[in-house]
Coordinates of C-alpha atoms in Angstrom, one line a residue:
M29 CA 23.0 33.0 -10.8
A30 CA 22.5 29.5 -11.2
F31 CA 23.1 29.1 -7.6
F32 CA 19.9 30.2 -6.6
K33 CA 17.9 27.7 -8.2
F34 CA 17.5 25.6 -5.3
I35 CA 15.1 28.1 -3.7
T36 CA 11.8 26.3 -2.4
V37 CA 8.6 28.3 -2.0
S38 CA 5.9 27.3 0.4
F39 CA 2.2 28.4 1.1
A40 CA -0.7 27.6 2.5
L41 CA -4.1 26.5 0.8
F42 CA -6.9 24.3 1.4
G43 CA -5.6 22.8 4.2
F44 CA -2.2 21.9 2.8
T45 CA 1.3 23.2 3.2
W46 CA 2.2 23.6 -0.5
V47 CA 6.1 23.5 -1.3
Y48 CA 7.1 24.6 -4.7
N49 CA 10.7 23.5 -5.8
L50 CA 12.5 25.5 -8.3
C51 CA 14.9 23.2 -9.1
S52 CA 12.9 20.2 -10.2
Y53 CA 9.7 22.2 -10.7
E54 CA 7.4 20.2 -8.7
Y55 CA 4.9 20.9 -5.9
A56 CA 4.7 18.6 -2.8
A57 CA 1.7 18.9 -0.3
Y58 CA 2.0 18.4 3.0
Y59 CA -1.3 18.3 5.4
Y60 CA -1.5 20.5 8.2
S61 CA -2.4 19.4 11.4
E62 CA -2.4 21.4 14.7
G63 CA 1.2 21.5 16.3
F64 CA 3.0 20.0 13.3
N65 CA 6.0 22.0 12.6
Q66 CA 7.9 21.2 9.3
N67 CA 11.2 21.6 10.4
S68 CA 10.4 20.1 13.9
L69 CA 13.2 17.8 15.5
D70 CA 10.8 16.2 17.7
D71 CA 9.6 13.9 14.6
T72 CA 12.2 11.5 14.6
A73 CA 11.1 10.2 11.0
Y74 CA 10.1 12.9 8.5
G75 CA 9.0 11.6 5.3
K76 CA 11.4 9.7 3.6
Q77 CA 14.5 10.8 5.6
K78 CA 15.5 10.2 9.0
I79 CA 16.2 13.2 11.4
I80 CA 18.8 12.8 14.1
R81 CA 19.8 15.2 17.2
L82 CA 23.3 16.6 16.9
Q83 CA 25.0 18.4 19.8
D84 CA 25.6 22.3 19.4
T85 CA 29.3 21.5 19.3
I86 CA 28.7 19.3 16.2
L87 CA 26.4 21.8 14.6
Q88 CA 28.9 24.8 15.6
R89 CA 31.4 23.4 13.4
Y90 CA 29.2 24.3 10.0
A91 CA 28.6 27.8 11.0
G92 CA 30.1 30.8 9.0
I93 CA 30.0 32.2 5.8
F94 CA 30.5 30.3 2.5
V95 CA 31.3 31.4 -0.8
L96 CA 30.6 29.6 -4.3
D97 CA 33.8 28.6 -5.9
T98 CA 32.7 29.4 -9.2
D99 CA 31.5 32.6 -8.2
P100 CA 33.1 34.3 -4.9
S101 CA 30.3 36.9 -4.9
Q102 CA 27.5 34.2 -4.2
R103 CA 27.4 33.9 -0.4
I104 CA 25.4 32.5 2.2
V105 CA 25.6 32.7 6.0
I106 CA 25.3 29.6 8.3
S107 CA 24.4 29.9 11.8
L108 CA 23.5 28.0 14.6
K109 CA 20.0 28.9 16.5
N110 CA 18.0 26.9 19.1
N111 CA 20.0 23.6 18.1
R112 CA 19.2 24.2 14.1
L113 CA 21.1 25.2 11.4
S114 CA 19.7 28.0 9.5
I115 CA 21.0 29.3 6.0
V116 CA 20.4 33.2 5.0
N117 CA 21.4 35.3 2.1
N118 CA 19.8 38.4 1.1
D119 CA 16.8 36.7 -0.7
W120 CA 15.4 33.9 1.8
N121 CA 16.2 31.8 5.0
K122 CA 15.6 28.1 5.6
I123 CA 16.6 25.5 8.2
I124 CA 18.3 22.4 7.5
L125 CA 17.8 18.9 9.1
P126 CA 20.3 16.6 9.9
G127 CA 20.2 13.3 8.5
S128 CA 23.9 12.3 9.6
E129 CA 26.8 14.2 11.2
T130 CA 27.6 15.9 7.7
L131 CA 24.3 15.5 5.8
F132 CA 21.7 17.8 6.1
F133 CA 18.4 18.3 4.0
E134 CA 15.7 20.7 3.6
N135 CA 12.7 18.6 4.1
S136 CA 11.7 14.9 2.7
Q137 CA 10.1 15.8 -0.6
V138 CA 12.6 18.5 -1.7
Q139 CA 15.8 16.7 -3.4
N140 CA 18.4 19.1 -2.1
S141 CA 21.1 18.2 0.3
Y142 CA 23.7 19.9 2.1
N143 CA 26.8 17.8 2.7
F144 CA 29.6 19.3 4.9
V145 CA 33.1 17.9 4.0
L146 CA 36.3 18.3 5.9
N147 CA 38.8 20.6 4.2
P148 CA 42.3 19.0 5.3
K149 CA 44.2 22.1 4.0
T150 CA 41.9 24.8 6.3
K151 CA 41.2 22.2 8.6
S152 CA 37.5 23.8 8.3
Y153 CA 34.3 22.5 6.9
D154 CA 33.3 23.1 3.0
L155 CA 29.7 22.6 1.8
I156 CA 28.6 20.9 -1.2
I157 CA 25.0 21.5 -2.1
T158 CA 23.5 19.1 -4.2
C159 CA 20.1 20.6 -6.4
A160 CA 18.3 18.3 -8.8
G161 CA 22.2 16.2 -9.5
I162 CA 24.2 19.4 -9.6
K163 CA 26.8 20.2 -7.2
F164 CA 27.5 23.2 -6.3
K165 CA 30.9 23.3 -4.0
M166 CA 31.2 26.1 -1.4
R167 CA 34.2 27.0 0.8
K168 CA 34.1 28.3 4.1
L169 CA 35.7 31.9 4.6
Q170 CA 38.2 32.0 7.6

């Protein structure tokens, strides 16, 4: 069950959006202003990370069902909706933002990254999730 430790929880309080990272056990606060969307692709620089725009044809490469190498019963579904990648499992749903063509992140304060790597054997993309320095390798089901 270690795979689910990279979940973040967010809530609004005192005009801020608070994000609690279950990996690093830290809080981060984002000031709320009218029209601000945490995962907005209109903001070219989001905190420490830079957001880029990718075409749907590139994002579609990463859509599918992924299973954890060490425990295939742990799976996530990545789908493309409105030019964004959404990750869903039974317990949570999140949007990941592109920092490059293959590297994605949740937001600038959470140190989780999602790196899509081409598997030469299957010709599809595997996923490496890095959470607090720990890497979880997931393979895409065909």
